[in-house]
Amino acid sequence: MTLVRPIAGSARDRKKSPDLLARLLALGRPIVMGVLNVTPDSFSDGGRFLDPAAALDQARRIVAEGADILDIGAESTRPYGGPVAVPVAEEMRRLARVLPAAVALGVPVSIDTMKAEVAAWALAEGAAIVNDVWGLQRDSELARVVADSGVPVIIMHNRDAADPSIDIMADISAFFGRSLEIALRAGIARQNIVLDPGIGFGKTAEQSLTAIARIGELKSFGLPLLLGASRKRFIDKVSPAPPDQRLGGSIAAHLLAVLGGAAIIRTHDVAETLQALRVAAAIRSAR
Ligand code: HH2
C-alpha cells in the first residue's frame, strides 16, 4: 500500500467545503468535537482504539452521540509525558486503517497531527480540518498544506515546558500572534482559523485553570475559540481522580469555557457533554 501520495491530484482536487467552519458556527450553539485516539499511549484512552474494529466502533458511537466533528489522532500529543515521536509512516499506517471508514460516517473529520506530510495525506483521504497542537510552528510545511487545501485549521498554544513564573495569558497571545503571521503569510484565510489555548500543554495546573477562567480575553483576536479540557490533569489537582473518572471536572470546565466564549469543545465524552451544554443553554434561556 502506498501511504504517501503527492498533494497534486488528491488534496487539491478533492472538493473541500470552503465554508465548513462558517456552517458549523452558524448552528448557533457550541460545536462538539469528539476525540478518537488510534494510539497505544494516549494519556486517557491509550491502546483502547488501536485495533481498527474498536476504533471504528468508537467513531460510530461518537457520531451517533451527536458530535459535530470527529477528531482523529494517531500520535499521542502526550501533554504530560513529553511526546514520543511517531514516524510519519507509522502515524499514517494507524490512520489508514480507520480514516476512510470514519470519513464515510458523514461527519467532518479533523486530523490531529503536527506533520505536513500526514496532514496532506489525510486531507486527500477526506479529512476536512487540520488540528495542530503546535499552532503551525513545528513543521514549516504545514501552513502551506492547509492553505493549498483551503480547510479550517485549529491553532493550539503549546510550550516545550511549563514555566510557573510566566504570565500564561500573555504567552498564549504572543504565540497566537506568531502562528497567525505564519498562517496568513502562507495564504490561509482568516475565516478558516480557530484558536485554542491548549489546556494541559506546557502549563501548570494553575495556568490551565487560568486559561479556562480567562478564555474570554482571547476573543480579542476575533476568531472562534476551541477548548479541550477533557479528562486533563488539572482536574486531578483540584479533585483527585484517574483520567477515566474526570467527567464531572471536564464538564464543569467546558461549561465555564462556553460561558467565557468558547465556540467549540473537544471531548472524549460526547453524549454527556452535549447533555450538559443543552441543559446549561436551556437554563440560560429560561431566565
Ligand atoms: N488535547 C489533546 C490532543 N489534541 N488538540 C486540541 N486542539 N486541543 C487540545 O486540548 C488537545 C488536542 C490531548 O488529549 P488526547 O487526545 O486525549 O491525548 P493524547 O494526545 O495523549 O492522545
PDB file of C-alpha atoms and ligand atoms in Angstrom:
ATOM      1  CA  MET A   1       0.000   0.000   0.000  1.00  0.00           C
ATOM      2  CA  THR A   2       1.346   3.427  -0.891  1.00  0.00           C
ATOM      3  CA  LEU A   3       0.936   5.653   2.094  1.00  0.00           C
ATOM      4  CA  VAL A   4       2.445   8.846   0.763  1.00  0.00           C
ATOM      5  CA  ARG A   5       0.765  10.401  -2.194  1.00  0.00           C
ATOM      6  CA  PRO A   6       1.636  13.708  -3.863  1.00  0.00           C
ATOM      7  CA  ILE A   7      -0.703  16.565  -2.991  1.00  0.00           C
ATOM      8  CA  ALA A   8      -1.419  17.446  -6.626  1.00  0.00           C
ATOM      9  CA  GLY A   9      -4.233  15.278  -7.894  1.00  0.00           C
ATOM     10  CA  SER A  10      -5.503  14.452  -4.469  1.00  0.00           C
ATOM     11  CA  ALA A  11      -5.981  17.053  -1.736  1.00  0.00           C
ATOM     12  CA  ARG A  12      -6.096  19.958  -4.131  1.00  0.00           C
ATOM     13  CA  ASP A  13      -8.543  18.348  -6.486  1.00  0.00           C
ATOM     14  CA  ARG A  14     -10.806  16.804  -3.946  1.00  0.00           C
ATOM     15  CA  LYS A  15     -13.733  19.077  -3.231  1.00  0.00           C
ATOM     16  CA  LYS A  16     -13.457  20.692   0.177  1.00  0.00           C
ATOM     17  CA  SER A  17     -16.292  22.688   1.555  1.00  0.00           C
ATOM     18  CA  PRO A  18     -14.888  26.225   1.701  1.00  0.00           C
ATOM     19  CA  ASP A  19     -17.428  27.347   4.276  1.00  0.00           C
ATOM     20  CA  LEU A  20     -17.329  24.316   6.611  1.00  0.00           C
ATOM     21  CA  LEU A  21     -16.321  26.328   9.655  1.00  0.00           C
ATOM     22  CA  ALA A  22     -18.846  29.081   8.950  1.00  0.00           C
ATOM     23  CA  ARG A  23     -21.595  26.481   8.571  1.00  0.00           C
ATOM     24  CA  LEU A  24     -20.695  24.808  11.852  1.00  0.00           C
ATOM     25  CA  LEU A  25     -20.559  28.103  13.713  1.00  0.00           C
ATOM     26  CA  ALA A  26     -23.877  29.149  12.184  1.00  0.00           C
ATOM     27  CA  LEU A  27     -25.562  26.348  14.125  1.00  0.00           C
ATOM     28  CA  GLY A  28     -25.757  28.953  16.876  1.00  0.00           C
ATOM     29  CA  ARG A  29     -24.767  26.586  19.683  1.00  0.00           C
ATOM     30  CA  PRO A  30     -21.467  25.208  20.959  1.00  0.00           C
ATOM     31  CA  ILE A  31     -19.875  22.793  18.494  1.00  0.00           C
ATOM     32  CA  VAL A  32     -18.805  19.442  19.926  1.00  0.00           C
ATOM     33  CA  MET A  33     -15.693  17.694  18.663  1.00  0.00           C
ATOM     34  CA  GLY A  34     -15.422  14.030  19.693  1.00  0.00           C
ATOM     35  CA  VAL A  35     -11.955  12.542  20.253  1.00  0.00           C
ATOM     36  CA  LEU A  36     -10.744   9.282  18.736  1.00  0.00           C
ATOM     37  CA  ASN A  37      -7.162   8.309  19.551  1.00  0.00           C
ATOM     38  CA  VAL A  38      -5.783   5.430  17.476  1.00  0.00           C
ATOM     39  CA  THR A  39      -2.671   5.318  19.634  1.00  0.00           C
ATOM     40  CA  PRO A  40      -1.091   2.906  22.116  1.00  0.00           C
ATOM     41  CA  ASP A  41      -0.141   5.651  24.571  1.00  0.00           C
ATOM     42  CA  SER A  42      -2.726   8.450  24.829  1.00  0.00           C
ATOM     43  CA  PHE A  43      -2.991   9.690  28.385  1.00  0.00           C
ATOM     44  CA  SER A  44      -6.642   8.789  28.938  1.00  0.00           C
ATOM     45  CA  ASP A  45      -7.522   6.069  26.428  1.00  0.00           C
ATOM     46  CA  GLY A  46      -4.182   4.839  25.071  1.00  0.00           C
ATOM     47  CA  GLY A  47      -4.434   1.390  23.473  1.00  0.00           C
ATOM     48  CA  ARG A  48      -8.222   1.163  23.619  1.00  0.00           C
ATOM     49  CA  PHE A  49      -8.774   2.050  19.975  1.00  0.00           C
ATOM     50  CA  LEU A  50      -5.593   0.902  18.291  1.00  0.00           C
ATOM     51  CA  ASP A  51      -7.472  -2.078  16.910  1.00  0.00           C
ATOM     52  CA  PRO A  52      -9.282  -0.861  13.746  1.00  0.00           C
ATOM     53  CA  ALA A  53     -12.589  -2.557  14.639  1.00  0.00           C
ATOM     54  CA  ALA A  54     -12.603  -0.983  18.114  1.00  0.00           C
ATOM     55  CA  ALA A  55     -11.641   2.387  16.601  1.00  0.00           C
ATOM     56  CA  LEU A  56     -14.500   2.259  14.129  1.00  0.00           C
ATOM     57  CA  ASP A  57     -16.974   1.259  16.811  1.00  0.00           C
ATOM     58  CA  GLN A  58     -15.854   4.256  18.810  1.00  0.00           C
ATOM     59  CA  ALA A  59     -16.068   6.538  15.744  1.00  0.00           C
ATOM     60  CA  ARG A  60     -19.639   5.345  15.113  1.00  0.00           C
ATOM     61  CA  ARG A  61     -20.502   5.919  18.748  1.00  0.00           C
ATOM     62  CA  ILE A  62     -19.079   9.445  18.715  1.00  0.00           C
ATOM     63  CA  VAL A  63     -21.126  10.253  15.616  1.00  0.00           C
ATOM     64  CA  ALA A  64     -24.294   8.576  16.946  1.00  0.00           C
ATOM     65  CA  GLU A  65     -23.993  10.573  20.160  1.00  0.00           C
ATOM     66  CA  GLY A  66     -24.162  13.766  18.146  1.00  0.00           C
ATOM     67  CA  ALA A  67     -20.617  15.041  17.626  1.00  0.00           C
ATOM     68  CA  ASP A  68     -20.306  17.794  15.023  1.00  0.00           C
ATOM     69  CA  ILE A  69     -16.658  16.948  14.300  1.00  0.00           C
ATOM     70  CA  LEU A  70     -14.671  13.712  14.713  1.00  0.00           C
ATOM     71  CA  ASP A  71     -11.064  14.429  15.739  1.00  0.00           C
ATOM     72  CA  ILE A  72      -8.718  11.556  14.946  1.00  0.00           C
ATOM     73  CA  GLY A  73      -5.166  11.405  16.246  1.00  0.00           C
ATOM     74  CA  ALA A  74      -2.590   8.683  15.614  1.00  0.00           C
ATOM     75  CA  GLU A  75       0.276  10.207  17.591  1.00  0.00           C
ATOM     76  CA  SER A  76      -0.231  10.919  21.263  1.00  0.00           C
ATOM     77  CA  THR A  77       0.497  14.558  21.974  1.00  0.00           C
ATOM     78  CA  ARG A  78       1.331  13.290  25.484  1.00  0.00           C
ATOM     79  CA  PRO A  79       0.619  16.563  27.245  1.00  0.00           C
ATOM     80  CA  TYR A  80       2.005  15.054  30.454  1.00  0.00           C
ATOM     81  CA  GLY A  81       4.800  12.799  29.309  1.00  0.00           C
ATOM     82  CA  GLY A  82       6.657  14.631  26.598  1.00  0.00           C
ATOM     83  CA  PRO A  83       5.900  13.389  23.101  1.00  0.00           C
ATOM     84  CA  VAL A  84       7.291  10.036  21.983  1.00  0.00           C
ATOM     85  CA  ALA A  85       7.875  10.858  18.319  1.00  0.00           C
ATOM     86  CA  VAL A  86       5.989   8.587  15.956  1.00  0.00           C
ATOM     87  CA  PRO A  87       7.484   8.225  12.458  1.00  0.00           C
ATOM     88  CA  VAL A  88       5.345   9.558   9.594  1.00  0.00           C
ATOM     89  CA  ALA A  89       4.838   6.092   8.096  1.00  0.00           C
ATOM     90  CA  GLU A  90       3.620   4.659  11.409  1.00  0.00           C
ATOM     91  CA  GLU A  91       1.230   7.570  12.002  1.00  0.00           C
ATOM     92  CA  MET A  92      -0.226   7.062   8.515  1.00  0.00           C
ATOM     93  CA  ARG A  93      -0.387   3.284   8.968  1.00  0.00           C
ATOM     94  CA  ARG A  94      -2.508   3.718  12.092  1.00  0.00           C
ATOM     95  CA  LEU A  95      -4.734   6.248  10.351  1.00  0.00           C
ATOM     96  CA  ALA A  96      -5.086   4.313   7.098  1.00  0.00           C
ATOM     97  CA  ARG A  97      -6.921   1.542   8.897  1.00  0.00           C
ATOM     98  CA  VAL A  98      -9.711   3.835  10.104  1.00  0.00           C
ATOM     99  CA  LEU A  99      -9.747   7.139   8.235  1.00  0.00           C
ATOM    100  CA  PRO A 100     -11.683   6.161   5.061  1.00  0.00           C
ATOM    101  CA  ALA A 101     -14.424   4.441   7.059  1.00  0.00           C
ATOM    102  CA  ALA A 102     -14.524   7.310   9.551  1.00  0.00           C
ATOM    103  CA  VAL A 103     -14.887   9.853   6.738  1.00  0.00           C
ATOM    104  CA  ALA A 104     -17.743   7.751   5.318  1.00  0.00           C
ATOM    105  CA  LEU A 105     -19.718   8.292   8.543  1.00  0.00           C
ATOM    106  CA  GLY A 106     -20.568  11.722   7.160  1.00  0.00           C
ATOM    107  CA  VAL A 107     -19.315  13.979   9.960  1.00  0.00           C
ATOM    108  CA  PRO A 108     -16.356  16.271   9.208  1.00  0.00           C
ATOM    109  CA  VAL A 109     -13.140  14.607  10.320  1.00  0.00           C
ATOM    110  CA  SER A 110     -10.322  16.660  11.760  1.00  0.00           C
ATOM    111  CA  ILE A 111      -6.846  15.250  11.749  1.00  0.00           C
ATOM    112  CA  ASP A 112      -4.827  15.799  14.914  1.00  0.00           C
ATOM    113  CA  THR A 113      -1.289  15.964  13.594  1.00  0.00           C
ATOM    114  CA  MET A 114       1.647  18.316  13.658  1.00  0.00           C
ATOM    115  CA  LYS A 115       3.166  16.874  10.462  1.00  0.00           C
ATOM    116  CA  ALA A 116       2.593  18.333   6.997  1.00  0.00           C
ATOM    117  CA  GLU A 117       3.036  15.003   5.245  1.00  0.00           C
ATOM    118  CA  VAL A 118       0.450  13.276   7.422  1.00  0.00           C
ATOM    119  CA  ALA A 119      -1.974  16.195   7.074  1.00  0.00           C
ATOM    120  CA  ALA A 120      -1.656  16.271   3.260  1.00  0.00           C
ATOM    121  CA  TRP A 121      -2.287  12.551   3.045  1.00  0.00           C
ATOM    122  CA  ALA A 122      -5.237  12.664   5.466  1.00  0.00           C
ATOM    123  CA  LEU A 123      -6.818  15.577   3.582  1.00  0.00           C
ATOM    124  CA  ALA A 124      -6.518  13.562   0.389  1.00  0.00           C
ATOM    125  CA  GLU A 125      -8.305  10.723   2.165  1.00  0.00           C
ATOM    126  CA  GLY A 126     -11.195  13.010   3.063  1.00  0.00           C
ATOM    127  CA  ALA A 127     -10.272  14.713   6.343  1.00  0.00           C
ATOM    128  CA  ALA A 128     -11.758  18.200   6.406  1.00  0.00           C
ATOM    129  CA  ILE A 129      -9.948  20.062   9.221  1.00  0.00           C
ATOM    130  CA  VAL A 130      -6.333  20.156  10.482  1.00  0.00           C
ATOM    131  CA  ASN A 131      -5.766  20.263  14.237  1.00  0.00           C
ATOM    132  CA  ASP A 132      -2.171  21.216  15.071  1.00  0.00           C
ATOM    133  CA  VAL A 133      -1.165  21.164  18.744  1.00  0.00           C
ATOM    134  CA  TRP A 134       1.884  23.235  17.798  1.00  0.00           C
ATOM    135  CA  GLY A 135      -0.028  26.024  16.058  1.00  0.00           C
ATOM    136  CA  LEU A 136       1.806  25.696  12.695  1.00  0.00           C
ATOM    137  CA  GLN A 137       5.119  26.352  14.456  1.00  0.00           C
ATOM    138  CA  ARG A 138       6.674  22.844  14.400  1.00  0.00           C
ATOM    139  CA  ASP A 139       6.513  21.785  10.760  1.00  0.00           C
ATOM    140  CA  SER A 140       7.192  24.692   8.434  1.00  0.00           C
ATOM    141  CA  GLU A 141       5.342  22.973   5.562  1.00  0.00           C
ATOM    142  CA  LEU A 142       2.063  22.508   7.396  1.00  0.00           C
ATOM    143  CA  ALA A 143       0.744  26.036   6.811  1.00  0.00           C
ATOM    144  CA  ARG A 144       1.223  25.594   3.061  1.00  0.00           C
ATOM    145  CA  VAL A 145      -0.637  22.255   3.092  1.00  0.00           C
ATOM    146  CA  VAL A 146      -3.546  23.887   4.930  1.00  0.00           C
ATOM    147  CA  ALA A 147      -3.546  26.910   2.628  1.00  0.00           C
ATOM    148  CA  ASP A 148      -3.454  24.746  -0.517  1.00  0.00           C
ATOM    149  CA  SER A 149      -6.377  22.615   0.562  1.00  0.00           C
ATOM    150  CA  GLY A 150      -8.472  25.515   1.871  1.00  0.00           C
ATOM    151  CA  VAL A 151      -9.550  23.682   5.025  1.00  0.00           C
ATOM    152  CA  PRO A 152     -10.008  25.097   8.530  1.00  0.00           C
ATOM    153  CA  VAL A 153      -7.075  24.825  10.924  1.00  0.00           C
ATOM    154  CA  ILE A 154      -7.001  24.707  14.712  1.00  0.00           C
ATOM    155  CA  ILE A 155      -4.036  26.611  16.086  1.00  0.00           C
ATOM    156  CA  MET A 156      -3.289  25.414  19.614  1.00  0.00           C
ATOM    157  CA  HIS A 157      -0.936  27.064  22.098  1.00  0.00           C
ATOM    158  CA  ASN A 158       1.914  24.914  23.325  1.00  0.00           C
ATOM    159  CA  ARG A 159       5.280  25.190  25.070  1.00  0.00           C
ATOM    160  CA  ASP A 160       8.143  22.734  25.459  1.00  0.00           C
ATOM    161  CA  ALA A 161       7.948  23.055  29.232  1.00  0.00           C
ATOM    162  CA  ALA A 162       5.724  24.730  31.769  1.00  0.00           C
ATOM    163  CA  ASP A 163       7.132  27.801  33.486  1.00  0.00           C
ATOM    164  CA  PRO A 164       5.128  28.768  36.564  1.00  0.00           C
ATOM    165  CA  SER A 165       6.705  32.227  36.593  1.00  0.00           C
ATOM    166  CA  ILE A 166       5.243  33.456  33.297  1.00  0.00           C
ATOM    167  CA  ASP A 167       2.004  35.297  32.571  1.00  0.00           C
ATOM    168  CA  ILE A 168       0.295  32.468  30.719  1.00  0.00           C
ATOM    169  CA  MET A 169      -2.307  34.666  29.004  1.00  0.00           C
ATOM    170  CA  ALA A 170       0.439  36.923  27.610  1.00  0.00           C
ATOM    171  CA  ASP A 171       2.349  33.848  26.434  1.00  0.00           C
ATOM    172  CA  ILE A 172      -0.740  32.418  24.718  1.00  0.00           C
ATOM    173  CA  SER A 173      -1.434  35.726  22.975  1.00  0.00           C
ATOM    174  CA  ALA A 174       2.163  36.090  21.783  1.00  0.00           C
ATOM    175  CA  PHE A 175       2.128  32.501  20.478  1.00  0.00           C
ATOM    176  CA  PHE A 176      -1.153  33.105  18.629  1.00  0.00           C
ATOM    177  CA  GLY A 177       0.352  36.260  17.118  1.00  0.00           C
ATOM    178  CA  ARG A 178       3.280  34.235  15.700  1.00  0.00           C
ATOM    179  CA  SER A 179       1.006  31.449  14.444  1.00  0.00           C
ATOM    180  CA  LEU A 180      -1.333  33.906  12.764  1.00  0.00           C
ATOM    181  CA  GLU A 181       1.568  35.556  10.981  1.00  0.00           C
ATOM    182  CA  ILE A 182       2.688  32.146   9.662  1.00  0.00           C
ATOM    183  CA  ALA A 183      -0.871  31.220   8.673  1.00  0.00           C
ATOM    184  CA  LEU A 184      -1.720  34.443   6.893  1.00  0.00           C
ATOM    185  CA  ARG A 185       1.658  34.608   5.138  1.00  0.00           C
ATOM    186  CA  ALA A 186       1.042  31.085   3.778  1.00  0.00           C
ATOM    187  CA  GLY A 187      -2.343  32.184   2.442  1.00  0.00           C
ATOM    188  CA  ILE A 188      -4.685  30.592   4.985  1.00  0.00           C
ATOM    189  CA  ALA A 189      -7.944  32.542   5.058  1.00  0.00           C
ATOM    190  CA  ARG A 190      -8.694  34.210   8.394  1.00  0.00           C
ATOM    191  CA  GLN A 191     -12.198  32.741   8.370  1.00  0.00           C
ATOM    192  CA  ASN A 192     -10.629  29.262   8.424  1.00  0.00           C
ATOM    193  CA  ILE A 193      -8.721  29.730  11.682  1.00  0.00           C
ATOM    194  CA  VAL A 194      -9.701  28.533  15.169  1.00  0.00           C
ATOM    195  CA  LEU A 195      -7.632  29.334  18.282  1.00  0.00           C
ATOM    196  CA  ASP A 196      -7.171  27.006  21.248  1.00  0.00           C
ATOM    197  CA  PRO A 197      -5.303  27.873  24.487  1.00  0.00           C
ATOM    198  CA  GLY A 198      -4.107  24.243  24.783  1.00  0.00           C
ATOM    199  CA  ILE A 199      -5.221  23.109  28.222  1.00  0.00           C
ATOM    200  CA  GLY A 200      -2.520  20.968  29.851  1.00  0.00           C
ATOM    201  CA  PHE A 201       0.152  21.720  27.249  1.00  0.00           C
ATOM    202  CA  GLY A 202       3.268  23.398  28.670  1.00  0.00           C
ATOM    203  CA  LYS A 203       1.165  24.696  31.547  1.00  0.00           C
ATOM    204  CA  THR A 204       0.967  24.102  35.252  1.00  0.00           C
ATOM    205  CA  ALA A 205      -2.429  23.078  36.597  1.00  0.00           C
ATOM    206  CA  GLU A 206      -2.900  26.653  37.848  1.00  0.00           C
ATOM    207  CA  GLN A 207      -2.098  28.024  34.404  1.00  0.00           C
ATOM    208  CA  SER A 208      -4.618  25.651  32.815  1.00  0.00           C
ATOM    209  CA  LEU A 209      -7.241  26.916  35.271  1.00  0.00           C
ATOM    210  CA  THR A 210      -6.288  30.496  34.424  1.00  0.00           C
ATOM    211  CA  ALA A 211      -6.536  29.830  30.695  1.00  0.00           C
ATOM    212  CA  ILE A 212     -10.073  28.482  31.126  1.00  0.00           C
ATOM    213  CA  ALA A 213     -11.127  31.247  33.518  1.00  0.00           C
ATOM    214  CA  ARG A 214      -9.800  33.964  31.202  1.00  0.00           C
ATOM    215  CA  ILE A 215     -10.594  32.434  27.807  1.00  0.00           C
ATOM    216  CA  GLY A 216     -12.818  35.434  27.092  1.00  0.00           C
ATOM    217  CA  GLU A 217      -9.740  37.641  26.775  1.00  0.00           C
ATOM    218  CA  LEU A 218      -8.747  35.660  23.665  1.00  0.00           C
ATOM    219  CA  LYS A 219     -11.896  36.871  21.907  1.00  0.00           C
ATOM    220  CA  SER A 220      -9.864  39.974  21.066  1.00  0.00           C
ATOM    221  CA  PHE A 221      -8.344  38.003  18.146  1.00  0.00           C
ATOM    222  CA  GLY A 222     -11.808  37.970  16.569  1.00  0.00           C
ATOM    223  CA  LEU A 223     -11.580  34.232  15.832  1.00  0.00           C
ATOM    224  CA  PRO A 224     -13.579  31.254  17.097  1.00  0.00           C
ATOM    225  CA  LEU A 225     -12.140  29.628  20.220  1.00  0.00           C
ATOM    226  CA  LEU A 226     -11.839  25.909  20.968  1.00  0.00           C
ATOM    227  CA  LEU A 227     -11.267  24.396  24.391  1.00  0.00           C
ATOM    228  CA  GLY A 228     -10.251  20.837  25.243  1.00  0.00           C
ATOM    229  CA  ALA A 229     -10.233  20.154  28.973  1.00  0.00           C
ATOM    230  CA  SER A 230     -11.439  16.573  28.668  1.00  0.00           C
ATOM    231  CA  ARG A 231     -10.000  14.320  31.410  1.00  0.00           C
ATOM    232  CA  LYS A 232      -6.937  16.541  31.803  1.00  0.00           C
ATOM    233  CA  ARG A 233      -4.626  16.501  34.765  1.00  0.00           C
ATOM    234  CA  PHE A 234      -5.565  19.905  36.223  1.00  0.00           C
ATOM    235  CA  ILE A 235      -8.880  18.250  37.212  1.00  0.00           C
ATOM    236  CA  ASP A 236      -6.972  15.725  39.315  1.00  0.00           C
ATOM    237  CA  LYS A 237      -5.116  18.565  41.036  1.00  0.00           C
ATOM    238  CA  VAL A 238      -8.398  20.148  42.099  1.00  0.00           C
ATOM    239  CA  SER A 239     -10.276  16.939  42.854  1.00  0.00           C
ATOM    240  CA  PRO A 240      -8.111  13.804  42.710  1.00  0.00           C
ATOM    241  CA  ALA A 241      -9.313  11.174  40.231  1.00  0.00           C
ATOM    242  CA  PRO A 242      -7.760   8.995  37.499  1.00  0.00           C
ATOM    243  CA  PRO A 243      -8.337  10.076  33.862  1.00  0.00           C
ATOM    244  CA  ASP A 244     -11.397   7.883  33.295  1.00  0.00           C
ATOM    245  CA  GLN A 245     -13.116   9.407  36.345  1.00  0.00           C
ATOM    246  CA  ARG A 246     -12.780  13.075  35.404  1.00  0.00           C
ATOM    247  CA  LEU A 247     -16.057  13.525  33.566  1.00  0.00           C
ATOM    248  CA  GLY A 248     -17.546  15.886  36.158  1.00  0.00           C
ATOM    249  CA  GLY A 249     -14.492  18.123  36.119  1.00  0.00           C
ATOM    250  CA  SER A 250     -14.344  18.035  32.327  1.00  0.00           C
ATOM    251  CA  ILE A 251     -17.954  19.131  32.045  1.00  0.00           C
ATOM    252  CA  ALA A 252     -17.509  21.908  34.609  1.00  0.00           C
ATOM    253  CA  ALA A 253     -14.521  23.236  32.664  1.00  0.00           C
ATOM    254  CA  HIS A 254     -16.309  23.014  29.329  1.00  0.00           C
ATOM    255  CA  LEU A 255     -19.453  24.781  30.545  1.00  0.00           C
ATOM    256  CA  LEU A 256     -17.429  27.625  32.020  1.00  0.00           C
ATOM    257  CA  ALA A 257     -15.369  27.856  28.836  1.00  0.00           C
ATOM    258  CA  VAL A 258     -18.540  28.167  26.761  1.00  0.00           C
ATOM    259  CA  LEU A 259     -19.824  30.864  29.105  1.00  0.00           C
ATOM    260  CA  GLY A 260     -16.478  32.590  28.612  1.00  0.00           C
ATOM    261  CA  GLY A 261     -16.763  32.474  24.832  1.00  0.00           C
ATOM    262  CA  ALA A 262     -15.558  29.083  23.567  1.00  0.00           C
ATOM    263  CA  ALA A 263     -17.365  28.050  20.383  1.00  0.00           C
ATOM    264  CA  ILE A 264     -16.006  24.507  20.084  1.00  0.00           C
ATOM    265  CA  ILE A 265     -15.494  21.901  22.809  1.00  0.00           C
ATOM    266  CA  ARG A 266     -13.162  18.931  22.315  1.00  0.00           C
ATOM    267  CA  THR A 267     -14.232  15.951  24.413  1.00  0.00           C
ATOM    268  CA  HIS A 268     -13.925  12.183  24.839  1.00  0.00           C
ATOM    269  CA  ASP A 269     -17.473  12.070  26.260  1.00  0.00           C
ATOM    270  CA  VAL A 270     -19.803  13.403  23.607  1.00  0.00           C
ATOM    271  CA  ALA A 271     -23.238  12.397  24.934  1.00  0.00           C
ATOM    272  CA  GLU A 272     -22.621  13.692  28.465  1.00  0.00           C
ATOM    273  CA  THR A 273     -21.048  16.905  27.218  1.00  0.00           C
ATOM    274  CA  LEU A 274     -23.920  17.591  24.835  1.00  0.00           C
ATOM    275  CA  GLN A 275     -26.434  16.957  27.601  1.00  0.00           C
ATOM    276  CA  ALA A 276     -24.640  19.386  29.901  1.00  0.00           C
ATOM    277  CA  LEU A 277     -24.422  22.027  27.181  1.00  0.00           C
ATOM    278  CA  ARG A 278     -28.105  21.655  26.303  1.00  0.00           C
ATOM    279  CA  VAL A 279     -29.233  21.909  29.918  1.00  0.00           C
ATOM    280  CA  ALA A 280     -26.998  24.918  30.529  1.00  0.00           C
ATOM    281  CA  ALA A 281     -28.405  26.629  27.419  1.00  0.00           C
ATOM    282  CA  ALA A 282     -31.977  25.829  28.455  1.00  0.00           C
ATOM    283  CA  ILE A 283     -31.418  27.277  31.924  1.00  0.00           C
ATOM    284  CA  ARG A 284     -29.869  30.424  30.489  1.00  0.00           C
ATOM    285  CA  SER A 285     -32.758  30.958  28.118  1.00  0.00           C
ATOM    286  CA  ALA A 286     -35.302  30.394  30.921  1.00  0.00           C
ATOM    287  CA  ARG A 287     -34.020  33.367  32.895  1.00  0.00           C
TER     288      ARG A 287
HETATM  289  N1  HH2 B   1      -5.576  17.861  23.603  1.00  0.00           N
HETATM  290  C1  HH2 B   1      -5.024  16.676  23.279  1.00  0.00           C
HETATM  291  C2  HH2 B   1      -4.773  16.355  21.943  1.00  0.00           C
HETATM  292  N2  HH2 B   1      -5.096  17.203  20.953  1.00  0.00           N
HETATM  293  N3  HH2 B   1      -5.983  19.272  20.261  1.00  0.00           N
HETATM  294  C3  HH2 B   1      -6.520  20.459  20.553  1.00  0.00           C
HETATM  295  N4  HH2 B   1      -6.830  21.328  19.582  1.00  0.00           N
HETATM  296  N5  HH2 B   1      -6.777  20.833  21.851  1.00  0.00           N
HETATM  297  C4  HH2 B   1      -6.473  20.009  22.903  1.00  0.00           C
HETATM  298  O1  HH2 B   1      -6.715  20.414  24.068  1.00  0.00           O
HETATM  299  C5  HH2 B   1      -5.888  18.742  22.611  1.00  0.00           C
HETATM  300  C6  HH2 B   1      -5.654  18.401  21.254  1.00  0.00           C
HETATM  301  C7  HH2 B   1      -4.692  15.707  24.363  1.00  0.00           C
HETATM  302  O2  HH2 B   1      -5.768  14.847  24.605  1.00  0.00           O
HETATM  303  P1  HH2 B   1      -5.880  13.382  23.999  1.00  0.00           P
HETATM  304  O3  HH2 B   1      -6.061  13.444  22.516  1.00  0.00           O
HETATM  305  O4  HH2 B   1      -6.919  12.619  24.717  1.00  0.00           O
HETATM  306  O5  HH2 B   1      -4.493  12.719  24.402  1.00  0.00           O
HETATM  307  P2  HH2 B   1      -3.257  12.272  23.549  1.00  0.00           P
HETATM  308  O6  HH2 B   1      -2.717  13.468  22.837  1.00  0.00           O
HETATM  309  O7  HH2 B   1      -2.339  11.706  24.592  1.00  0.00           O
HETATM  310  O8  HH2 B   1      -3.720  11.256  22.549  1.00  0.00           O
END
